[in-house]
Amino acid sequence: MSQRHPLIIHYTTSQLLGLAVGVILLLAAVVLAGFFYGHKTHSDDQQYIKDLELSYEKQSEKLAASRQALVAVELTAKIDAAALEQTRQQMLDMQQQIYRRDQELRLYREMLQDNSGSTGLSVSDFHIEKVGEGLYQYDWVAMQKTHEAKKLRVNANIWVIGKQDEKVKSLPLSKIDADIDDLPIQLKMRYFSINRGLVKLPQGFNPEFIKVTLRYPWIEKPQFEKKFVWQVQE
């Protein structure tokens, strides 16, 4: 039966020294490799951060410019809207002026053609248009024919007569026109007075007539009294 003997390797001092140097060099190589790799990674990270910061600054500048452009557009839109509203209001004023002048020319023509010789107060026209739910715009013309060519004061009373809940109801103009504080309406006119307004009728109220009276303040009895049929112009 064979016997086993332990394997013993003998190293010389130079061999051990060489092995130690090799291990040291290997560790140094690993450390250097790790250092360079870490340095490169750090440099890449720093460059990435710088790129992000640069991109953020550019986007911030673009956002600020966009906000300034938006503010400018909004300001321009407001200015345009104000100018448009002003133009619309001017057109409405011009339309009212044209309407008034047309009415005045028509009334002057009628007065020139009237050879009846009668004098007194009258209402030549009552015009009604619907402008909304329960809202109506009205125009009416008071006239006077007198031998005195001077302005006189005339008191006017107007009521809208109709039915509500099957009952006859009379509404004074001061109750349904926010611009009329009280009756009578005091007019000053030489030949005629063109009047306009807006009334809001109560819900469920059905208008049928408009009653108008005119009188001079120094006379108690009305010089003119008439009922006009409530007729809305299309």
PDB file of C-alpha atoms in Angstrom:
ATOM      1  CA  MET A   1       0.000   0.000   0.000  1.00  0.00           C
ATOM      2  CA  SER A   2       1.505   3.328  -1.108  1.00  0.00           C
ATOM      3  CA  GLN A   3       1.949   6.200   1.355  1.00  0.00           C
ATOM      4  CA  ARG A   4       1.034   9.882   0.616  1.00  0.00           C
ATOM      5  CA  HIS A   5       3.501  12.577   1.492  1.00  0.00           C
ATOM      6  CA  PRO A   6       2.475  16.292   1.864  1.00  0.00           C
ATOM      7  CA  LEU A   7       3.425  18.629  -0.985  1.00  0.00           C
ATOM      8  CA  ILE A   8       5.649  21.352   0.286  1.00  0.00           C
ATOM      9  CA  ILE A   9       6.621  24.241  -2.000  1.00  0.00           C
ATOM     10  CA  HIS A  10       9.477  26.336  -0.968  1.00  0.00           C
ATOM     11  CA  TYR A  11       9.573  30.014  -2.131  1.00  0.00           C
ATOM     12  CA  THR A  12      12.602  32.067  -2.118  1.00  0.00           C
ATOM     13  CA  THR A  13      12.692  35.595  -0.813  1.00  0.00           C
ATOM     14  CA  SER A  14      12.911  37.038  -4.288  1.00  0.00           C
ATOM     15  CA  GLN A  15       9.841  35.108  -5.346  1.00  0.00           C
ATOM     16  CA  LEU A  16       7.851  36.321  -2.342  1.00  0.00           C
ATOM     17  CA  LEU A  17       8.975  39.845  -3.005  1.00  0.00           C
ATOM     18  CA  GLY A  18       7.949  39.592  -6.641  1.00  0.00           C
ATOM     19  CA  LEU A  19       4.561  38.200  -5.656  1.00  0.00           C
ATOM     20  CA  ALA A  20       3.989  41.075  -3.215  1.00  0.00           C
ATOM     21  CA  VAL A  21       4.977  43.619  -5.850  1.00  0.00           C
ATOM     22  CA  GLY A  22       2.616  41.981  -8.315  1.00  0.00           C
ATOM     23  CA  VAL A  23      -0.260  42.110  -5.838  1.00  0.00           C
ATOM     24  CA  ILE A  24       0.503  45.749  -5.067  1.00  0.00           C
ATOM     25  CA  LEU A  25       0.653  46.616  -8.740  1.00  0.00           C
ATOM     26  CA  LEU A  26      -2.661  44.826  -9.336  1.00  0.00           C
ATOM     27  CA  LEU A  27      -4.300  46.699  -6.484  1.00  0.00           C
ATOM     28  CA  ALA A  28      -2.840  49.958  -7.742  1.00  0.00           C
ATOM     29  CA  ALA A  29      -4.176  49.216 -11.230  1.00  0.00           C
ATOM     30  CA  VAL A  30      -7.633  48.477  -9.805  1.00  0.00           C
ATOM     31  CA  VAL A  31      -7.563  51.679  -7.734  1.00  0.00           C
ATOM     32  CA  LEU A  32      -6.441  53.764 -10.721  1.00  0.00           C
ATOM     33  CA  ALA A  33      -9.066  52.175 -12.937  1.00  0.00           C
ATOM     34  CA  GLY A  34     -11.722  52.894 -10.346  1.00  0.00           C
ATOM     35  CA  PHE A  35     -10.434  56.440  -9.952  1.00  0.00           C
ATOM     36  CA  PHE A  36     -10.471  57.170 -13.682  1.00  0.00           C
ATOM     37  CA  TYR A  37     -13.850  55.525 -14.090  1.00  0.00           C
ATOM     38  CA  GLY A  38     -15.272  57.468 -11.179  1.00  0.00           C
ATOM     39  CA  HIS A  39     -13.733  60.681 -12.467  1.00  0.00           C
ATOM     40  CA  LYS A  40     -15.194  60.102 -15.910  1.00  0.00           C
ATOM     41  CA  THR A  41     -18.591  59.266 -14.452  1.00  0.00           C
ATOM     42  CA  HIS A  42     -18.452  62.362 -12.278  1.00  0.00           C
ATOM     43  CA  SER A  43     -17.462  64.488 -15.281  1.00  0.00           C
ATOM     44  CA  ASP A  44     -20.312  63.029 -17.304  1.00  0.00           C
ATOM     45  CA  ASP A  45     -22.724  63.740 -14.455  1.00  0.00           C
ATOM     46  CA  GLN A  46     -21.476  67.294 -14.149  1.00  0.00           C
ATOM     47  CA  GLN A  47     -21.853  67.825 -17.888  1.00  0.00           C
ATOM     48  CA  TYR A  48     -25.356  66.334 -17.771  1.00  0.00           C
ATOM     49  CA  ILE A  49     -26.285  68.673 -14.926  1.00  0.00           C
ATOM     50  CA  LYS A  50     -24.866  71.637 -16.854  1.00  0.00           C
ATOM     51  CA  ASP A  51     -26.857  70.607 -19.932  1.00  0.00           C
ATOM     52  CA  LEU A  52     -29.994  70.361 -17.806  1.00  0.00           C
ATOM     53  CA  GLU A  53     -29.356  73.769 -16.266  1.00  0.00           C
ATOM     54  CA  LEU A  54     -28.789  75.291 -19.698  1.00  0.00           C
ATOM     55  CA  SER A  55     -31.956  73.662 -21.046  1.00  0.00           C
ATOM     56  CA  TYR A  56     -33.882  74.870 -17.989  1.00  0.00           C
ATOM     57  CA  GLU A  57     -32.658  78.431 -18.511  1.00  0.00           C
ATOM     58  CA  LYS A  58     -33.627  78.320 -22.184  1.00  0.00           C
ATOM     59  CA  GLN A  59     -37.087  76.942 -21.374  1.00  0.00           C
ATOM     60  CA  SER A  60     -37.496  79.568 -18.626  1.00  0.00           C
ATOM     61  CA  GLU A  61     -36.616  82.316 -21.095  1.00  0.00           C
ATOM     62  CA  LYS A  62     -39.084  80.906 -23.634  1.00  0.00           C
ATOM     63  CA  LEU A  63     -41.780  80.673 -20.956  1.00  0.00           C
ATOM     64  CA  ALA A  64     -41.151  84.261 -19.859  1.00  0.00           C
ATOM     65  CA  ALA A  65     -41.302  85.422 -23.489  1.00  0.00           C
ATOM     66  CA  SER A  66     -44.534  83.468 -24.012  1.00  0.00           C
ATOM     67  CA  ARG A  67     -46.058  85.034 -20.915  1.00  0.00           C
ATOM     68  CA  GLN A  68     -45.087  88.504 -22.095  1.00  0.00           C
ATOM     69  CA  ALA A  69     -46.585  87.752 -25.508  1.00  0.00           C
ATOM     70  CA  LEU A  70     -49.780  86.488 -23.832  1.00  0.00           C
ATOM     71  CA  VAL A  71     -50.035  89.648 -21.722  1.00  0.00           C
ATOM     72  CA  ALA A  72     -49.523  91.751 -24.861  1.00  0.00           C
ATOM     73  CA  VAL A  73     -52.197  89.787 -26.730  1.00  0.00           C
ATOM     74  CA  GLU A  74     -54.633  90.110 -23.815  1.00  0.00           C
ATOM     75  CA  LEU A  75     -53.962  93.842 -23.593  1.00  0.00           C
ATOM     76  CA  THR A  76     -54.452  94.210 -27.334  1.00  0.00           C
ATOM     77  CA  ALA A  77     -57.682  92.214 -27.127  1.00  0.00           C
ATOM     78  CA  LYS A  78     -58.941  94.448 -24.320  1.00  0.00           C
ATOM     79  CA  ILE A  79     -58.044  97.564 -26.288  1.00  0.00           C
ATOM     80  CA  ASP A  80     -59.738  96.145 -29.385  1.00  0.00           C
ATOM     81  CA  ALA A  81     -62.820  95.194 -27.361  1.00  0.00           C
ATOM     82  CA  ALA A  82     -62.979  98.678 -25.831  1.00  0.00           C
ATOM     83  CA  ALA A  83     -62.557 100.268 -29.252  1.00  0.00           C
ATOM     84  CA  LEU A  84     -65.236  97.974 -30.689  1.00  0.00           C
ATOM     85  CA  GLU A  85     -67.620  98.814 -27.853  1.00  0.00           C
ATOM     86  CA  GLN A  86     -66.924 102.514 -28.308  1.00  0.00           C
ATOM     87  CA  THR A  87     -67.559 102.208 -32.041  1.00  0.00           C
ATOM     88  CA  ARG A  88     -70.782 100.289 -31.378  1.00  0.00           C
ATOM     89  CA  GLN A  89     -71.937 102.950 -28.928  1.00  0.00           C
ATOM     90  CA  GLN A  90     -71.114 105.684 -31.434  1.00  0.00           C
ATOM     91  CA  MET A  91     -73.120 103.833 -34.088  1.00  0.00           C
ATOM     92  CA  LEU A  92     -76.070 103.564 -31.694  1.00  0.00           C
ATOM     93  CA  ASP A  93     -75.816 107.278 -30.917  1.00  0.00           C
ATOM     94  CA  MET A  94     -75.690 108.084 -34.616  1.00  0.00           C
ATOM     95  CA  GLN A  95     -78.705 105.844 -35.269  1.00  0.00           C
ATOM     96  CA  GLN A  96     -80.616 107.621 -32.508  1.00  0.00           C
ATOM     97  CA  GLN A  97     -79.642 111.001 -33.925  1.00  0.00           C
ATOM     98  CA  ILE A  98     -80.710 109.934 -37.416  1.00  0.00           C
ATOM     99  CA  TYR A  99     -83.996 108.575 -36.057  1.00  0.00           C
ATOM    100  CA  ARG A 100     -84.642 111.777 -34.133  1.00  0.00           C
ATOM    101  CA  ARG A 101     -83.858 113.973 -37.137  1.00  0.00           C
ATOM    102  CA  ASP A 102     -86.084 111.854 -39.382  1.00  0.00           C
ATOM    103  CA  GLN A 103     -88.870 112.206 -36.850  1.00  0.00           C
ATOM    104  CA  GLU A 104     -88.313 115.939 -36.589  1.00  0.00           C
ATOM    105  CA  LEU A 105     -88.373 116.370 -40.367  1.00  0.00           C
ATOM    106  CA  ARG A 106     -91.570 114.331 -40.629  1.00  0.00           C
ATOM    107  CA  LEU A 107     -93.221 116.305 -37.852  1.00  0.00           C
ATOM    108  CA  TYR A 108     -92.188 119.641 -39.305  1.00  0.00           C
ATOM    109  CA  ARG A 109     -93.585 118.505 -42.667  1.00  0.00           C
ATOM    110  CA  GLU A 110     -96.872 117.475 -41.067  1.00  0.00           C
ATOM    111  CA  MET A 111     -97.156 120.767 -39.216  1.00  0.00           C
ATOM    112  CA  LEU A 112     -96.484 122.757 -42.382  1.00  0.00           C
ATOM    113  CA  GLN A 113     -99.153 120.784 -44.210  1.00  0.00           C
ATOM    114  CA  ASP A 114    -101.723 121.219 -41.418  1.00  0.00           C
ATOM    115  CA  ASN A 115    -103.977 124.056 -42.470  1.00  0.00           C
ATOM    116  CA  SER A 116    -106.828 123.232 -40.099  1.00  0.00           C
ATOM    117  CA  GLY A 117    -106.071 126.207 -37.866  1.00  0.00           C
ATOM    118  CA  SER A 118    -106.772 124.174 -34.702  1.00  0.00           C
ATOM    119  CA  THR A 119    -104.536 124.589 -31.693  1.00  0.00           C
ATOM    120  CA  GLY A 120    -103.777 122.406 -28.677  1.00  0.00           C
ATOM    121  CA  LEU A 121    -101.881 119.342 -27.523  1.00  0.00           C
ATOM    122  CA  SER A 122    -101.757 115.913 -29.163  1.00  0.00           C
ATOM    123  CA  VAL A 123     -99.763 112.686 -29.500  1.00  0.00           C
ATOM    124  CA  SER A 124     -98.927 111.882 -33.073  1.00  0.00           C
ATOM    125  CA  ASP A 125     -97.322 108.495 -32.691  1.00  0.00           C
ATOM    126  CA  PHE A 126     -96.696 105.650 -30.200  1.00  0.00           C
ATOM    127  CA  HIS A 127     -94.216 102.998 -31.304  1.00  0.00           C
ATOM    128  CA  ILE A 128     -93.476  99.782 -29.333  1.00  0.00           C
ATOM    129  CA  GLU A 129     -90.787  97.159 -29.960  1.00  0.00           C
ATOM    130  CA  LYS A 130     -90.000  94.024 -27.953  1.00  0.00           C
ATOM    131  CA  VAL A 131     -86.335  93.812 -26.949  1.00  0.00           C
ATOM    132  CA  GLY A 132     -86.412  90.956 -24.425  1.00  0.00           C
ATOM    133  CA  GLU A 133     -88.578  88.799 -22.203  1.00  0.00           C
ATOM    134  CA  GLY A 134     -91.047  91.264 -20.731  1.00  0.00           C
ATOM    135  CA  LEU A 135     -88.935  94.201 -21.983  1.00  0.00           C
ATOM    136  CA  TYR A 136     -90.308  96.741 -24.462  1.00  0.00           C
ATOM    137  CA  GLN A 137     -88.819  99.868 -25.953  1.00  0.00           C
ATOM    138  CA  TYR A 138     -91.294 102.642 -26.672  1.00  0.00           C
ATOM    139  CA  ASP A 139     -91.189 105.898 -28.641  1.00  0.00           C
ATOM    140  CA  TRP A 140     -93.852 108.555 -28.605  1.00  0.00           C
ATOM    141  CA  VAL A 141     -94.209 112.130 -29.813  1.00  0.00           C
ATOM    142  CA  ALA A 142     -96.060 114.903 -28.021  1.00  0.00           C
ATOM    143  CA  MET A 143     -97.080 117.858 -30.179  1.00  0.00           C
ATOM    144  CA  GLN A 144     -98.487 121.282 -29.556  1.00  0.00           C
ATOM    145  CA  LYS A 145     -99.843 123.785 -31.988  1.00  0.00           C
ATOM    146  CA  THR A 146     -99.986 127.282 -30.576  1.00  0.00           C
ATOM    147  CA  HIS A 147     -99.937 130.818 -31.852  1.00  0.00           C
ATOM    148  CA  GLU A 148     -97.062 131.569 -29.462  1.00  0.00           C
ATOM    149  CA  ALA A 149     -93.726 130.454 -30.901  1.00  0.00           C
ATOM    150  CA  LYS A 150     -92.058 129.772 -27.555  1.00  0.00           C
ATOM    151  CA  LYS A 151     -91.291 126.812 -25.347  1.00  0.00           C
ATOM    152  CA  LEU A 152     -94.019 125.776 -22.952  1.00  0.00           C
ATOM    153  CA  ARG A 153     -94.069 123.212 -20.187  1.00  0.00           C
ATOM    154  CA  VAL A 154     -96.427 120.275 -20.605  1.00  0.00           C
ATOM    155  CA  ASN A 155     -97.290 117.592 -18.048  1.00  0.00           C
ATOM    156  CA  ALA A 156     -97.726 114.072 -19.424  1.00  0.00           C
ATOM    157  CA  ASN A 157     -99.241 111.047 -17.690  1.00  0.00           C
ATOM    158  CA  ILE A 158     -98.988 107.562 -19.192  1.00  0.00           C
ATOM    159  CA  TRP A 159    -100.451 104.253 -18.030  1.00  0.00           C
ATOM    160  CA  VAL A 160    -100.270 100.766 -19.492  1.00  0.00           C
ATOM    161  CA  ILE A 161    -103.659  99.058 -19.090  1.00  0.00           C
ATOM    162  CA  GLY A 162    -104.094  95.299 -19.294  1.00  0.00           C
ATOM    163  CA  LYS A 163    -105.117  92.185 -17.423  1.00  0.00           C
ATOM    164  CA  GLN A 164    -103.380  90.114 -14.786  1.00  0.00           C
ATOM    165  CA  ASP A 165    -105.045  87.117 -13.162  1.00  0.00           C
ATOM    166  CA  GLU A 166    -108.216  87.942 -15.158  1.00  0.00           C
ATOM    167  CA  LYS A 167    -108.399  91.370 -13.515  1.00  0.00           C
ATOM    168  CA  VAL A 168    -108.005  94.756 -15.205  1.00  0.00           C
ATOM    169  CA  LYS A 169    -104.871  96.489 -13.990  1.00  0.00           C
ATOM    170  CA  SER A 170    -103.457  99.933 -14.763  1.00  0.00           C
ATOM    171  CA  LEU A 171     -99.683 100.416 -14.417  1.00  0.00           C
ATOM    172  CA  PRO A 172     -98.322 103.987 -14.292  1.00  0.00           C
ATOM    173  CA  LEU A 173     -95.208 104.467 -16.396  1.00  0.00           C
ATOM    174  CA  SER A 174     -93.195 105.425 -13.304  1.00  0.00           C
ATOM    175  CA  LYS A 175     -93.675 101.865 -11.952  1.00  0.00           C
ATOM    176  CA  ILE A 176     -92.405 100.038 -15.035  1.00  0.00           C
ATOM    177  CA  ASP A 177     -89.780 102.434 -16.451  1.00  0.00           C
ATOM    178  CA  ALA A 178     -86.709 102.696 -14.220  1.00  0.00           C
ATOM    179  CA  ASP A 179     -85.818 106.109 -15.703  1.00  0.00           C
ATOM    180  CA  ILE A 180     -89.163 107.689 -14.753  1.00  0.00           C
ATOM    181  CA  ASP A 181     -89.198 108.644 -11.079  1.00  0.00           C
ATOM    182  CA  ASP A 182     -92.717 109.985 -10.864  1.00  0.00           C
ATOM    183  CA  LEU A 183     -95.681 111.226 -12.841  1.00  0.00           C
ATOM    184  CA  PRO A 184     -96.447 113.574 -14.440  1.00  0.00           C
ATOM    185  CA  ILE A 185     -93.553 113.660 -16.884  1.00  0.00           C
ATOM    186  CA  GLN A 186     -92.564 117.270 -17.384  1.00  0.00           C
ATOM    187  CA  LEU A 187     -91.897 118.154 -21.000  1.00  0.00           C
ATOM    188  CA  LYS A 188     -90.589 121.395 -22.460  1.00  0.00           C
ATOM    189  CA  MET A 189     -91.340 121.925 -26.112  1.00  0.00           C
ATOM    190  CA  ARG A 190     -92.008 124.569 -28.714  1.00  0.00           C
ATOM    191  CA  TYR A 191     -93.601 122.384 -31.372  1.00  0.00           C
ATOM    192  CA  PHE A 192     -93.043 118.767 -30.368  1.00  0.00           C
ATOM    193  CA  SER A 193     -91.119 116.450 -28.017  1.00  0.00           C
ATOM    194  CA  ILE A 194     -89.756 113.026 -29.048  1.00  0.00           C
ATOM    195  CA  ASN A 195     -89.569 110.668 -26.079  1.00  0.00           C
ATOM    196  CA  ARG A 196     -88.067 107.195 -25.691  1.00  0.00           C
ATOM    197  CA  GLY A 197     -87.894 104.676 -22.870  1.00  0.00           C
ATOM    198  CA  LEU A 198     -87.800 101.055 -21.779  1.00  0.00           C
ATOM    199  CA  VAL A 199     -90.495  99.312 -19.742  1.00  0.00           C
ATOM    200  CA  LYS A 200     -90.420  95.985 -17.942  1.00  0.00           C
ATOM    201  CA  LEU A 201     -93.849  94.420 -17.527  1.00  0.00           C
ATOM    202  CA  PRO A 202     -94.686  92.142 -14.586  1.00  0.00           C
ATOM    203  CA  GLN A 203     -94.851  88.421 -15.246  1.00  0.00           C
ATOM    204  CA  GLY A 204     -98.357  87.337 -16.198  1.00  0.00           C
ATOM    205  CA  PHE A 205     -99.425  90.861 -17.185  1.00  0.00           C
ATOM    206  CA  ASN A 206    -101.042  91.137 -20.644  1.00  0.00           C
ATOM    207  CA  PRO A 207    -101.014  94.739 -21.940  1.00  0.00           C
ATOM    208  CA  GLU A 208    -103.956  95.925 -24.036  1.00  0.00           C
ATOM    209  CA  PHE A 209    -103.898  99.734 -24.119  1.00  0.00           C
ATOM    210  CA  ILE A 210    -101.711 102.750 -23.414  1.00  0.00           C
ATOM    211  CA  LYS A 211    -103.481 105.754 -21.959  1.00  0.00           C
ATOM    212  CA  VAL A 212    -101.892 109.183 -22.418  1.00  0.00           C
ATOM    213  CA  THR A 213    -103.003 112.546 -21.055  1.00  0.00           C
ATOM    214  CA  LEU A 214    -101.373 115.926 -21.710  1.00  0.00           C
ATOM    215  CA  ARG A 215    -102.077 119.217 -19.978  1.00  0.00           C
ATOM    216  CA  TYR A 216    -100.519 122.565 -19.271  1.00  0.00           C
ATOM    217  CA  PRO A 217     -99.508 122.998 -15.614  1.00  0.00           C
ATOM    218  CA  TRP A 218    -101.800 125.983 -15.133  1.00  0.00           C
ATOM    219  CA  ILE A 219    -104.853 124.048 -16.325  1.00  0.00           C
ATOM    220  CA  GLU A 220    -106.234 121.199 -14.208  1.00  0.00           C
ATOM    221  CA  LYS A 221    -108.196 119.435 -16.920  1.00  0.00           C
ATOM    222  CA  PRO A 222    -106.197 117.482 -19.543  1.00  0.00           C
ATOM    223  CA  GLN A 223    -106.139 119.114 -22.970  1.00  0.00           C
ATOM    224  CA  PHE A 224    -105.449 115.711 -24.551  1.00  0.00           C
ATOM    225  CA  GLU A 225    -106.549 112.241 -23.505  1.00  0.00           C
ATOM    226  CA  LYS A 226    -106.427 109.101 -25.622  1.00  0.00           C
ATOM    227  CA  LYS A 227    -106.042 105.332 -25.437  1.00  0.00           C
ATOM    228  CA  PHE A 228    -103.681 103.692 -27.907  1.00  0.00           C
ATOM    229  CA  VAL A 229    -103.917  99.993 -28.672  1.00  0.00           C
ATOM    230  CA  TRP A 230    -100.888  98.067 -27.400  1.00  0.00           C
ATOM    231  CA  GLN A 231     -99.366  96.939 -30.684  1.00  0.00           C
ATOM    232  CA  VAL A 232     -95.830  95.620 -30.863  1.00  0.00           C
ATOM    233  CA  GLN A 233     -94.004  96.418 -34.108  1.00  0.00           C
ATOM    234  CA  GLU A 234     -92.250  93.480 -35.797  1.00  0.00           C
TER     235      GLU A 234
END
